[in-house]
Coordinates of C-alpha atoms and ligand atoms in Angstrom, one line a residue:
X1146 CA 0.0 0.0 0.0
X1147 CA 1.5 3.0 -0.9
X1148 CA 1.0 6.1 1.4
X1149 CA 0.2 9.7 0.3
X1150 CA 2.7 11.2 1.7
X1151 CA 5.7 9.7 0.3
X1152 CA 8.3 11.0 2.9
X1153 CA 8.8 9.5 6.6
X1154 CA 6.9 11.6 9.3
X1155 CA 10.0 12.1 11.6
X1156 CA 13.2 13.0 9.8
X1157 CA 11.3 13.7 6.0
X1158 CA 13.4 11.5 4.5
X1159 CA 11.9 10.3 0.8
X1160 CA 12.2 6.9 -0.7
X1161 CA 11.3 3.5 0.6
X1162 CA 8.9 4.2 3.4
X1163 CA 7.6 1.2 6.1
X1164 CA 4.3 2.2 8.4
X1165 CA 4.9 3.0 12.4
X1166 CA 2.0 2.2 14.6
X1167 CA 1.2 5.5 16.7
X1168 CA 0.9 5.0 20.1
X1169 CA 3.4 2.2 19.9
X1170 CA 1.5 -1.1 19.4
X1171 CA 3.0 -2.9 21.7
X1172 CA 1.1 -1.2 24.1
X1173 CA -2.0 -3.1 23.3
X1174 CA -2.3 -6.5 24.4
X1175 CA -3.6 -9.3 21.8
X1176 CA -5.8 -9.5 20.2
X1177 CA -5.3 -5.9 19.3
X1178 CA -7.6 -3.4 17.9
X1179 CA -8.3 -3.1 14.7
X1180 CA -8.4 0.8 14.7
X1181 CA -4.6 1.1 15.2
X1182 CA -3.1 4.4 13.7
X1183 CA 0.2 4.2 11.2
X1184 CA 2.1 6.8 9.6
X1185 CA 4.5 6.2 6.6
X1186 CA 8.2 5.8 8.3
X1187 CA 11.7 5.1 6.8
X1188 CA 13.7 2.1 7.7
X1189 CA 16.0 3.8 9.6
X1190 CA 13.9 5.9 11.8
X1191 CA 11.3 2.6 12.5
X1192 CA 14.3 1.0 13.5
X1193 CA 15.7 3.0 15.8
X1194 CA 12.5 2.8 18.2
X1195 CA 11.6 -0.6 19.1
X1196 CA 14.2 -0.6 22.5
X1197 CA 12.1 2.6 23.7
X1198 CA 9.6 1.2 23.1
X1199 CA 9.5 -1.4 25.2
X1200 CA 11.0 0.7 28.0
X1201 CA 7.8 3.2 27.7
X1202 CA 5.6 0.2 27.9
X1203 CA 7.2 -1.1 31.0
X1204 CA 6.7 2.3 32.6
X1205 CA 3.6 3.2 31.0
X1206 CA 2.0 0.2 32.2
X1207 CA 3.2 -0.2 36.2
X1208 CA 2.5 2.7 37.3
X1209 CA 0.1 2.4 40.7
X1210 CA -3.1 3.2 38.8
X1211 CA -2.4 2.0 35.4
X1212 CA -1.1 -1.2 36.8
X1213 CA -4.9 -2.1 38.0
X1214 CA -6.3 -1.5 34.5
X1215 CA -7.4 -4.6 33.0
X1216 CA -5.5 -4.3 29.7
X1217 CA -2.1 -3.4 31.8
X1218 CA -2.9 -6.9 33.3
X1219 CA -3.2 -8.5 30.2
X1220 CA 0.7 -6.6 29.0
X1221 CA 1.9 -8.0 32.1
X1222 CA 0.8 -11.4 31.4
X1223 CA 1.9 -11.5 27.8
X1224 CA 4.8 -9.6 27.6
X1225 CA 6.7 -7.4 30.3
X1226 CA 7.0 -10.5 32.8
X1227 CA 9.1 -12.9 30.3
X1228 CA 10.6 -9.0 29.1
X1229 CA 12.1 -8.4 32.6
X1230 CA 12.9 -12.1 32.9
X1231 CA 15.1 -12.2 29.6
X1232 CA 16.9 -8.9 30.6
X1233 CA 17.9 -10.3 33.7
X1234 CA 14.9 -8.0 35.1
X1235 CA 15.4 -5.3 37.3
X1236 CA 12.2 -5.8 39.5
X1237 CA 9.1 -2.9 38.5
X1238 CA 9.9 -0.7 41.2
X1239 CA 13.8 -0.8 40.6
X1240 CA 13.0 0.3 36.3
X1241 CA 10.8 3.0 38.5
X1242 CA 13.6 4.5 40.2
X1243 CA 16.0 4.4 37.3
X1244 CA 13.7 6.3 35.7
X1245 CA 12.2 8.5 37.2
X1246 CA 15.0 9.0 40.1
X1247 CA 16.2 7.5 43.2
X1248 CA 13.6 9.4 45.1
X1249 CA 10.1 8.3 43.6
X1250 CA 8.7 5.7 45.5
X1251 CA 5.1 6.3 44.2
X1252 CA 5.1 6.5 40.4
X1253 CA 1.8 8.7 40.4
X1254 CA 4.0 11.2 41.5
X1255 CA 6.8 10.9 39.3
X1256 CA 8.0 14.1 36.9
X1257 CA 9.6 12.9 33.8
X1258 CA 13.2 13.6 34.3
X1259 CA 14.9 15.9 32.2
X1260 CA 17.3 12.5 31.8
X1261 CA 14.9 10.6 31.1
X1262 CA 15.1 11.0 26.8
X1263 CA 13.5 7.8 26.1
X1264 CA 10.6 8.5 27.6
X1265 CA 10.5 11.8 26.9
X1266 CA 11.2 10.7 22.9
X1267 CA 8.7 8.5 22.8
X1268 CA 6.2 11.2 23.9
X1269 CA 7.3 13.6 20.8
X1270 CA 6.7 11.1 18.2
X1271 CA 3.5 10.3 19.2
X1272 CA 3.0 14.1 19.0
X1273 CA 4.7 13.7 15.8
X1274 CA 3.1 10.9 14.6
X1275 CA -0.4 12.3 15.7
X1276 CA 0.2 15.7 13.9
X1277 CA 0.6 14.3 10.7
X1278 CA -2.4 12.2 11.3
X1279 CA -5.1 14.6 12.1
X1280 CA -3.7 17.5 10.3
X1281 CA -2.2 15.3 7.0
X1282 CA 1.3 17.0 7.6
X1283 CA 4.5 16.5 9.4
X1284 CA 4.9 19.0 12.2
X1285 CA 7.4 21.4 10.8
X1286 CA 10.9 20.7 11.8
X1287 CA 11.2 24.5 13.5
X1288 CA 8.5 22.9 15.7
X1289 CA 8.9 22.4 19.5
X1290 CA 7.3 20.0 21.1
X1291 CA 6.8 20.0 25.0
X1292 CA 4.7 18.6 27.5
X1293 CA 3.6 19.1 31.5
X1294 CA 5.0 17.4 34.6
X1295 CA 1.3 17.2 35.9
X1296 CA 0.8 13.8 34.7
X1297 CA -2.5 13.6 37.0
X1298 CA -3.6 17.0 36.0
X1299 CA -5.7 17.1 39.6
X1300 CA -7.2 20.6 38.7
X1301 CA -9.5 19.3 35.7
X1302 CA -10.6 16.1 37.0
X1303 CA -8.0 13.8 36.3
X1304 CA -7.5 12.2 32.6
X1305 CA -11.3 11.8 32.2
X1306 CA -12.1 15.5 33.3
X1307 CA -9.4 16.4 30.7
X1308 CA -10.9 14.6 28.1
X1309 CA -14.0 15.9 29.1
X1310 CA -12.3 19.8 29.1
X1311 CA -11.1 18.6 25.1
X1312 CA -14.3 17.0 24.1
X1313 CA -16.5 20.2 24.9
X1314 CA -14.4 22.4 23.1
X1315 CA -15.1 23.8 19.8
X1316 CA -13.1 22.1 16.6
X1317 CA -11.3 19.7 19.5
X1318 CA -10.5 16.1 17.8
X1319 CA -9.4 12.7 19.0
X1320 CA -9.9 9.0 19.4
X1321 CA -10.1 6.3 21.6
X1322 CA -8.2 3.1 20.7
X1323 CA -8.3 -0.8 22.6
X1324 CA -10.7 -0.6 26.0
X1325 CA -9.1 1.9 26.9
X1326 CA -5.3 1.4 26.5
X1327 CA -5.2 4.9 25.1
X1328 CA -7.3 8.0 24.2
X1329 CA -5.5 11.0 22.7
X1330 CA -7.5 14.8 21.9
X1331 CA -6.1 17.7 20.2
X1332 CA -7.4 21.7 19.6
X1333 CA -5.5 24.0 17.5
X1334 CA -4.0 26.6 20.2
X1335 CA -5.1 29.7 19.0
X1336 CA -3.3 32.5 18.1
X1337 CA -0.2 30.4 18.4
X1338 CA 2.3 29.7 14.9
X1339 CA 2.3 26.1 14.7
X1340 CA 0.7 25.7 18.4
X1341 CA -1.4 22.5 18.9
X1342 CA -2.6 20.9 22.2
X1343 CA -2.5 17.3 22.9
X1344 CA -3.9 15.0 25.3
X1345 CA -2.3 11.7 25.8
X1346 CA -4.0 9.4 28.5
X1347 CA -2.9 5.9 28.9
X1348 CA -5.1 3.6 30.4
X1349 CA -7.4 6.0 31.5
X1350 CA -4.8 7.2 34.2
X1351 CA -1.6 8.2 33.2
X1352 CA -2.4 11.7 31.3
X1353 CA 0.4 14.1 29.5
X1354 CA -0.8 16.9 28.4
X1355 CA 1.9 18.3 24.9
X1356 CA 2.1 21.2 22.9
X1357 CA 3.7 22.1 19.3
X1358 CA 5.1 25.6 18.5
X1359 CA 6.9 27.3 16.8
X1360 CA 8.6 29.5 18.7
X1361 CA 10.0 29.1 22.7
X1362 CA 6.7 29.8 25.3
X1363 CA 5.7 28.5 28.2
X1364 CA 4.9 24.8 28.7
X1365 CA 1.2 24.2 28.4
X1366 CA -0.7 23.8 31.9
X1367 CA -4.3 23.6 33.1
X1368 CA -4.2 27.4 32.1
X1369 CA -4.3 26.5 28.5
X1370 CA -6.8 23.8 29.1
X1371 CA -8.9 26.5 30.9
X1372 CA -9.4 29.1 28.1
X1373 CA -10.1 26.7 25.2
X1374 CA -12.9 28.0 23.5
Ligands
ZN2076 ZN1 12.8 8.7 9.1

């Protein structure tokens, strides 16, 4: 199948292009949804992912609320156990600490270290990989993306208040993909060059909240949620 745009949704480069499944689809346990959303990749770039990949799962998916989600159960089950095993396993908690520092003991409070560019890369191409999905181009390479340390975003509800926040706002977008493995929404942020807001939630309770721009600003917060249309 040949895409329509014939250039790979991370680095532009043209030529023999594979798909990438955005959010990773390893995420989902099997059977997996048949809604899963590609973009056209290179080679090179698909490549490069699947080791983050499977480190964002591991995190994505222990965290003290996610980990009771029934879907996380089912990842556990047929995949990160016999994943932790074959690496010679650091235990959930220890993967915790190294990333997300020595001093989170509760993940539900963690902040995504500044260190911590796998997870933090992971993030931006789903960003990425969403952009060119809902808006049919690449974001522009003089894009930023960025996103909030409020993963619980307390002050709109939680994920679902967010979602709610997204989902009664004018020209807002988004889907929901596998029983709730993950739920993304986007607005166009208003007035802003190349400014987009995202909603990432994972398993209903693990939210980032992302922004594109063009130019250097201020992270996005509940502010920005606030004064959507
Ligand atoms: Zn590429």
């Amino acid at each position: 199948m040949r895409s329509i745009q014939q250039q790979c949704t991370y680095c532009g480069r043209t030529g023999e292009l594979t798909r990438d499944h955005i959010p990773p689809k390893n995420l989902f346990p099997k059977p997996r949804p048949s809604n899963l959303i590609t973009v056209p990749c290179c080679e090179t770039c698909n490549a490069s992912f699947s080791r983050d990949d499977e480190h964002f799962r591991t995190i994505v998916a222990c965290t003290e609320e996610t980990a009771q989600h029934p879907e996380a159960q089912k990842l556990w089950e047929q995949r990160i156990l016999s994943q932790l095993h074959r690496t010679g396993g650091s235990a959930p908690h220890e993967l915790i600490k190294q990333s997300f520092g020595s001093d989170a003991t509760n993940v539900t409070e963690f902040q995504i270290h500044e260190a911590e560019v796998r997870i933090a890369g992971v993030l931006v191409r789903i960003v990425k990989g969403l952009h060119f999905f809902e808006m049919g181009v690449s974001l522009p390479i003089s894009c930023e993306v960025r996103f909030s340390l409020d993963t619980n975003l307390v002050d709109v509800g939680g994920p679902a208040g967010a979602i709610s926040v997204f989902d009664a706002a004018r020209g807002s977008r988004g889907r929901d993909i596998g029983d709730g493995v993950f739920s993304y929404r986007m607005a166009e942020w208003l007035g802003k060059p190349g400014g987009t807001i995202w909603l990432l939630v994972f398993f209903k309770s693990l939210a980032f909240l992302c922004s594109t721009a063009q130019e250097t600003g201020n992270a996005p917060d509940k502010t920005i949620i606030a004064v959507m249309p």
